[in-house]
One Martini backbone bead per residue (centre of mass of N, CA, C, O) as a GRO file, in nm:
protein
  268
    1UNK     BB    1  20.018 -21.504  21.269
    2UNK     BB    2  20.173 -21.250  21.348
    3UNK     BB    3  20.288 -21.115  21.083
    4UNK     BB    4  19.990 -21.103  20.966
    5UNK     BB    5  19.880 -20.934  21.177
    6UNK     BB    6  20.106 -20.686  21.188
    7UNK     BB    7  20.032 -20.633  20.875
    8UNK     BB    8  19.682 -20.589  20.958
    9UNK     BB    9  19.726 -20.329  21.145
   10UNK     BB   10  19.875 -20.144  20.951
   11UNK     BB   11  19.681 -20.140  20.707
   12UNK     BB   12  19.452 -20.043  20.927
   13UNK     BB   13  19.576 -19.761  20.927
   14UNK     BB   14  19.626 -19.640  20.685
   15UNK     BB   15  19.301 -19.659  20.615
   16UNK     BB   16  19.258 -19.456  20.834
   17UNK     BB   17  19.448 -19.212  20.757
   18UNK     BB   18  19.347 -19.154  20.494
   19UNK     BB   19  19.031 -19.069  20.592
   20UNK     BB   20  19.142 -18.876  20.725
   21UNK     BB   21  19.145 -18.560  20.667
   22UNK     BB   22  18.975 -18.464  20.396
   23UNK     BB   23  18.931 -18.219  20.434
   24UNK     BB   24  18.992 -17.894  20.210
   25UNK     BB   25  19.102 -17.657  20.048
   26UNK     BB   26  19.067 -17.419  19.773
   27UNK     BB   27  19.110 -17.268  19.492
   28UNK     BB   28  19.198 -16.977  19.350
   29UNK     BB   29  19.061 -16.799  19.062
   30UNK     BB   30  18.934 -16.495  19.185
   31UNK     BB   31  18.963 -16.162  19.231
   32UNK     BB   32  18.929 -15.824  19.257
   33UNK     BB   33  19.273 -15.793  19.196
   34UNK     BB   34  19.267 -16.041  18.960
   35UNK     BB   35  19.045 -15.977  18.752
   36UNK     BB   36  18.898 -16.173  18.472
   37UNK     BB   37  18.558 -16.148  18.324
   38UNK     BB   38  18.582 -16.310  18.081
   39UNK     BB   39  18.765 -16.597  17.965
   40UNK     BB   40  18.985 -16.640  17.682
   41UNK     BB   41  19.113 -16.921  17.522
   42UNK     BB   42  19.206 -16.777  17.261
   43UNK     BB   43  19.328 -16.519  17.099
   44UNK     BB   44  19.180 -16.663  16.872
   45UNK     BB   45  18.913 -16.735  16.747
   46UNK     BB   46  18.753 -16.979  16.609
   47UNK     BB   47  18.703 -17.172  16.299
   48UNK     BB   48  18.554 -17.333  16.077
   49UNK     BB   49  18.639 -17.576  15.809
   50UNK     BB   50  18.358 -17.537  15.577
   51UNK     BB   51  18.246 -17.846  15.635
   52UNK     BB   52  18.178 -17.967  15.895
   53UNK     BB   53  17.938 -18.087  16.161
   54UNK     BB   54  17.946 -17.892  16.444
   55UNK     BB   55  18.110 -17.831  16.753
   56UNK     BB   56  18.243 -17.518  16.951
   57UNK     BB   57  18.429 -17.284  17.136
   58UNK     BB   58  18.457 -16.911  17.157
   59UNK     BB   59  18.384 -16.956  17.469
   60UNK     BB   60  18.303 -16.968  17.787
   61UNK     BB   61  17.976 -16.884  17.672
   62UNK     BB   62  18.016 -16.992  17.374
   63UNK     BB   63  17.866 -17.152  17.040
   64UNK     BB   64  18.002 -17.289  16.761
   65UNK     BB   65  17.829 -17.369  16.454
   66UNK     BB   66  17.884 -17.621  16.238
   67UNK     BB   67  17.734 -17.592  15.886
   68UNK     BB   68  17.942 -17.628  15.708
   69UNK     BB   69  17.955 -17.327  15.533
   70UNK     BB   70  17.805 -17.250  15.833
   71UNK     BB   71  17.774 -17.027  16.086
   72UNK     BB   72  17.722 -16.995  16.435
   73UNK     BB   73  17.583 -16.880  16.730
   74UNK     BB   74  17.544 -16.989  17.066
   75UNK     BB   75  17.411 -16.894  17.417
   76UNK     BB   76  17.487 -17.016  17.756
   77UNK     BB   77  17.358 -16.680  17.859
   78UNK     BB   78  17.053 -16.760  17.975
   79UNK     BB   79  16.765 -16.747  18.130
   80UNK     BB   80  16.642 -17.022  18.015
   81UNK     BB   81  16.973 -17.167  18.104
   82UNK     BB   82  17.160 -17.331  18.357
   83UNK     BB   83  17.397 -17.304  18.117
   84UNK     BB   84  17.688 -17.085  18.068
   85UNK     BB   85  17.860 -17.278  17.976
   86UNK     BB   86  18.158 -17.391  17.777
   87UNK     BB   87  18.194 -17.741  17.680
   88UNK     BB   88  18.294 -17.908  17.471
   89UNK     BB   89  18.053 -17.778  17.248
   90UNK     BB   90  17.896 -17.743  17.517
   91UNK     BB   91  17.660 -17.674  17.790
   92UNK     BB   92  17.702 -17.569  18.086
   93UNK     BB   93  17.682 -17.553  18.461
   94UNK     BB   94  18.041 -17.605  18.440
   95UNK     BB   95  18.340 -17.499  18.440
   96UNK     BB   96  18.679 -17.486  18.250
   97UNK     BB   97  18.903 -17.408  18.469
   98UNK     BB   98  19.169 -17.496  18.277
   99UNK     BB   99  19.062 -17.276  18.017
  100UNK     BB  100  18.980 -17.006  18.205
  101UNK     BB  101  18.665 -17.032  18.307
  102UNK     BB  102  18.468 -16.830  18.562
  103UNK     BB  103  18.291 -16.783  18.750
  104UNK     BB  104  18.101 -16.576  18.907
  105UNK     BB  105  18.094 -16.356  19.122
  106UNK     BB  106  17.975 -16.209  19.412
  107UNK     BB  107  17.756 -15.997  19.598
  108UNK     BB  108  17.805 -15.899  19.929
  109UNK     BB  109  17.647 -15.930  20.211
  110UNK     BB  110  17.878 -16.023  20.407
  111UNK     BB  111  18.112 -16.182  20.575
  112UNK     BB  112  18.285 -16.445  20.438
  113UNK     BB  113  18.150 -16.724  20.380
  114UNK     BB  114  18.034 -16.878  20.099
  115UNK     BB  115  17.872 -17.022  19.867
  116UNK     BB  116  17.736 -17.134  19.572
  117UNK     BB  117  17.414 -17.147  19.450
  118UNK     BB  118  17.501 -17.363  19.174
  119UNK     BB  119  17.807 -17.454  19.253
  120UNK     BB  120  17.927 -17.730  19.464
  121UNK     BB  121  18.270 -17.669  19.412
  122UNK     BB  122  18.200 -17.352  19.471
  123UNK     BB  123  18.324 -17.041  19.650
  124UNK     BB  124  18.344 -16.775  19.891
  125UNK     BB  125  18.470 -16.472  19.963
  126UNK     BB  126  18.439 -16.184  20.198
  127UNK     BB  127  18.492 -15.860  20.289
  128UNK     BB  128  18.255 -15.654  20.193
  129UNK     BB  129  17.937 -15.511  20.154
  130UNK     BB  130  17.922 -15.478  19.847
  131UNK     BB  131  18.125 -15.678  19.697
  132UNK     BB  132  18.346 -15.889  19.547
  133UNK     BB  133  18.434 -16.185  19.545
  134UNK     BB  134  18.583 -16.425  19.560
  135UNK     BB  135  18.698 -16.736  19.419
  136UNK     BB  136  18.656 -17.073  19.467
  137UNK     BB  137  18.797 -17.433  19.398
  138UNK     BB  138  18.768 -17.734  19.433
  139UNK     BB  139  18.854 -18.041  19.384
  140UNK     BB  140  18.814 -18.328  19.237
  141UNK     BB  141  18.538 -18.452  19.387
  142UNK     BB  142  18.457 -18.241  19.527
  143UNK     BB  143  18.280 -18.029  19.793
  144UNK     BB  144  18.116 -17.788  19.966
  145UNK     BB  145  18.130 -17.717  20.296
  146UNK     BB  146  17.958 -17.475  20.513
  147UNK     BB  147  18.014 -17.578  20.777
  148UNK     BB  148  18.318 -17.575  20.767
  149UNK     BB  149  18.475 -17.426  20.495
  150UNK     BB  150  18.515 -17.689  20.313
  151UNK     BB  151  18.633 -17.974  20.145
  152UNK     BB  152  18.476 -18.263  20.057
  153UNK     BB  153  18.376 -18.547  19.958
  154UNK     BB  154  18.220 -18.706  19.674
  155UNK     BB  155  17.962 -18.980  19.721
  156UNK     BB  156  17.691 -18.802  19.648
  157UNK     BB  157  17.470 -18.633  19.524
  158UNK     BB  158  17.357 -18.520  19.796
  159UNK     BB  159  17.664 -18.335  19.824
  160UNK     BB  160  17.504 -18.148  19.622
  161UNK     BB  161  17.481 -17.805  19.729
  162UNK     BB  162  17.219 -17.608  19.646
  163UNK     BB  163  16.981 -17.410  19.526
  164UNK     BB  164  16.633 -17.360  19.547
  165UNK     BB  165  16.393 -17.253  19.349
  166UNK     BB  166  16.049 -17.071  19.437
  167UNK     BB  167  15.816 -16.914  19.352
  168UNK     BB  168  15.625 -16.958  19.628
  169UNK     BB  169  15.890 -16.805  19.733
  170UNK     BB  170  16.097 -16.589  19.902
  171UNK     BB  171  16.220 -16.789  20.056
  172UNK     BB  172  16.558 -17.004  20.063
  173UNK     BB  173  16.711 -17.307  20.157
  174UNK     BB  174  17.061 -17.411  20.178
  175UNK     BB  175  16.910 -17.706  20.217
  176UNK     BB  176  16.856 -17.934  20.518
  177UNK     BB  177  17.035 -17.882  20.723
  178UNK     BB  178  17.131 -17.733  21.030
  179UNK     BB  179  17.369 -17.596  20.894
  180UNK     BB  180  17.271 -17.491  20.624
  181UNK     BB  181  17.065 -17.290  20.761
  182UNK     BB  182  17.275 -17.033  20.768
  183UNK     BB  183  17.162 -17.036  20.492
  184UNK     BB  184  16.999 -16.810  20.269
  185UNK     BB  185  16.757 -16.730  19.947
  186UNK     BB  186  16.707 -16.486  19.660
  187UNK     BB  187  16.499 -16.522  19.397
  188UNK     BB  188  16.493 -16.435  19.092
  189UNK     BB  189  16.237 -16.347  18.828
  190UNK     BB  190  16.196 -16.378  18.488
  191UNK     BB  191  15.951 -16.531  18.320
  192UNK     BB  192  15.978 -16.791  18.487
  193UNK     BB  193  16.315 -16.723  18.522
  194UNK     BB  194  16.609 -16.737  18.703
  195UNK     BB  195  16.826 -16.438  18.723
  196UNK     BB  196  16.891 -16.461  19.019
  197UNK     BB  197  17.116 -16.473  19.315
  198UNK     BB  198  17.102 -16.433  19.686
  199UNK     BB  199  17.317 -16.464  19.963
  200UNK     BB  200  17.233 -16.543  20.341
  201UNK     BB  201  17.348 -16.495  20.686
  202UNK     BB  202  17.325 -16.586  20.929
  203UNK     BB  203  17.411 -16.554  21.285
  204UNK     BB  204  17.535 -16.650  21.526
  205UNK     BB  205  17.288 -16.886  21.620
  206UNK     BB  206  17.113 -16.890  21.353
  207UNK     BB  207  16.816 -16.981  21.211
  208UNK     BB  208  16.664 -17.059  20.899
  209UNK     BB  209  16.275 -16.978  20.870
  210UNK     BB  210  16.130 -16.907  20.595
  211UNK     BB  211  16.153 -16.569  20.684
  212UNK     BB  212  16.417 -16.621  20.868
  213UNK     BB  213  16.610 -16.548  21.156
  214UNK     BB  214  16.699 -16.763  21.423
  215UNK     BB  215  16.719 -16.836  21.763
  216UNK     BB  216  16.950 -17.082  21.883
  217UNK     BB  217  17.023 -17.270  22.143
  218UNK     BB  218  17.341 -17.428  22.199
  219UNK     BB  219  17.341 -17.339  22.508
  220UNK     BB  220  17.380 -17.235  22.799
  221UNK     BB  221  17.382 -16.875  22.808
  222UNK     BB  222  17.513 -16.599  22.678
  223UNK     BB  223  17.371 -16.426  22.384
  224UNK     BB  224  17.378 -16.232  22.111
  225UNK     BB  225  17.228 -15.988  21.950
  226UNK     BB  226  17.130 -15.789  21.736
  227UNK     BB  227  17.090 -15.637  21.957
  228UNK     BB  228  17.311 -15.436  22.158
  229UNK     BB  229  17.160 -15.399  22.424
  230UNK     BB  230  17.094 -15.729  22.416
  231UNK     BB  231  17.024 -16.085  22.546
  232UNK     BB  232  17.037 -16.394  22.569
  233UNK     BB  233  16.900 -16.628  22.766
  234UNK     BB  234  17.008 -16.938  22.889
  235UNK     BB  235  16.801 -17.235  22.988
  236UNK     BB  236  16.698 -17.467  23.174
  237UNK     BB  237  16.343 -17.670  23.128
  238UNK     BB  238  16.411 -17.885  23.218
  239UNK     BB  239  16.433 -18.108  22.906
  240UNK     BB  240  16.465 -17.761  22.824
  241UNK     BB  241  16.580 -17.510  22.575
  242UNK     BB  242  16.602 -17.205  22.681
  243UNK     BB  243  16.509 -16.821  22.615
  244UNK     BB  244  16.536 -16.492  22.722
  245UNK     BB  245  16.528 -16.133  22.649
  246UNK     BB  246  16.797 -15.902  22.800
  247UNK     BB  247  16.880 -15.590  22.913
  248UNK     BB  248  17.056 -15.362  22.926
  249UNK     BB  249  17.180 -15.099  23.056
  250UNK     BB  250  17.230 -14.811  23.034
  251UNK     BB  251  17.496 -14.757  22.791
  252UNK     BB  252  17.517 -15.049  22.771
  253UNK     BB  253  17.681 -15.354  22.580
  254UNK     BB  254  17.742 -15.646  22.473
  255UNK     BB  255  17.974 -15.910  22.558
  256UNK     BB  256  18.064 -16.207  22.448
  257UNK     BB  257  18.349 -16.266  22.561
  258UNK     BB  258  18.215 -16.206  22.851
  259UNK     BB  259  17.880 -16.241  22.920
  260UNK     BB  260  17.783 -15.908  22.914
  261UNK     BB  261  17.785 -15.596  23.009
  262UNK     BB  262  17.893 -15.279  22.874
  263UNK     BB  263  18.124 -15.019  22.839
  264UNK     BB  264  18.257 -14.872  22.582
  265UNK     BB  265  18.561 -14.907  22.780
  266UNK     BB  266  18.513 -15.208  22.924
  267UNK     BB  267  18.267 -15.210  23.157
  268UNK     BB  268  18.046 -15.348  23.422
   0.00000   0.00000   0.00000
């Protein structure tokens, strides 16, 4: 019947509206000017009830362990344990985030957004080069996509992209994807375990290939070189996409929005 048609068309537009339109921005964490870190649960550290066997957090990074009438603590802000946060009373690669306890900023290689190395629902915004980043949180099962620079749903665990560290490797890129290949991470190891890492962007149009960033046409056109003297031709040879690299003119450098050479004044 028409009626039933006319149902089942509605239905499937609602169906199709709610899936569009997925990605979201996350919620600010922590910036540099609102920065308090570690944050503690609570004004009081907890302490054992002196009978029961347990563990509780004491606080964002450390568990507090009840052994009867014993307690002591054990951090899990370890070199040797990718777990540095305390969540219900046990190690977590993943902070508590309602209860105050944010990932760390990252110290900034370029201006922009960022991943985070480790925890894929968490990214960064960069102000400015050596500075601390602010910390953005995705909403509950989402992960950062680094393509969008937004939060997209998580549907399978391969959607949660992190830096994997190679020993055997100077350079690792984060993730497998050519969007995510626009960055890439060096892993500091101490001791046989990862001790740090800092991630970094290649510039528009370049993507990382095992120990650099390299320029890839996206189109036939003109495009900035790393020198600021040169720049990219792309162009069709047969059918394939190739590119020289050509120099300005004495005194002039490249201009992106114009795809041509110019005088410091923007002159042609």
């Amino acid at each position: 019947p028409l009626v039933d048609y006319l149902k089942l068309s509605v239905l499937c537009s609602l169906i199709k509206f709610s899936t569009a339109g997925t990605e979201l921005p996350g919620k600010l964490l922590s910036s540099p000017s609102l920065r308090s870190f570690p944050a503690k649960r609570a004004a009081t550290l907890p302490t054992c009830d002196g009978v029961s066997v347990y563990s509780t957090c004491n606080d964002c990074n450390n568990v507090l362990v009840c052994l009867g009438s014993t307690q002591l603590e054990r951090s899990c802000n370890t070199s040797s344990h990718p777990a540095a946060f305390c969540v219900n009373g046990t190690c977590s690669a993943i902070p508590d985030t309602a209860q105050g306890c944010f990932p760390p900023p990252v110290i900034c290689t370029d201006v922009g957004f960022f991943p985070d190395p480790s925890i894929c629902q968490i990214y960064h915004y960069c102000e400015g080069i050596d500075q601390e980043s602010s910390v953005y949180e995705c909403p509950p099962n989402y992960v950062y996509d680094a393509e969008k620079t937004l939060c997209n749903p998580k549907d399978s665990t391969e959607d949660c992209v992190t830096v994997k560290c190679d020993q055997d490797k100077i350079f690792v890129s984060y993730g497998t994807s050519k969007s995510s290949k626009k960055y890439f991470a060096f892993c500091l190891f101490e001791e046989n375990a990862v001790s740090s890492i800092q991630v970094f962007k290649c510039p528009d149009n370049y993507q990382f290939h095992e120990v650099s960033c390299m320029f890839e046409c996206p189109e036939a056109g003109n495009y900035a070189h790393m020198d600021a003297t040169k720049y990219f031709q792309c162009y069709h040879s047969g059918a394939q996409l190739v590119f020289t690299v050509q120099s300005c003119p004495s005194g002039k450098t490249f201009d992106q929005s114009q795809q041509v050479c110019v005088t410091s004044d923007g002159g042609k």
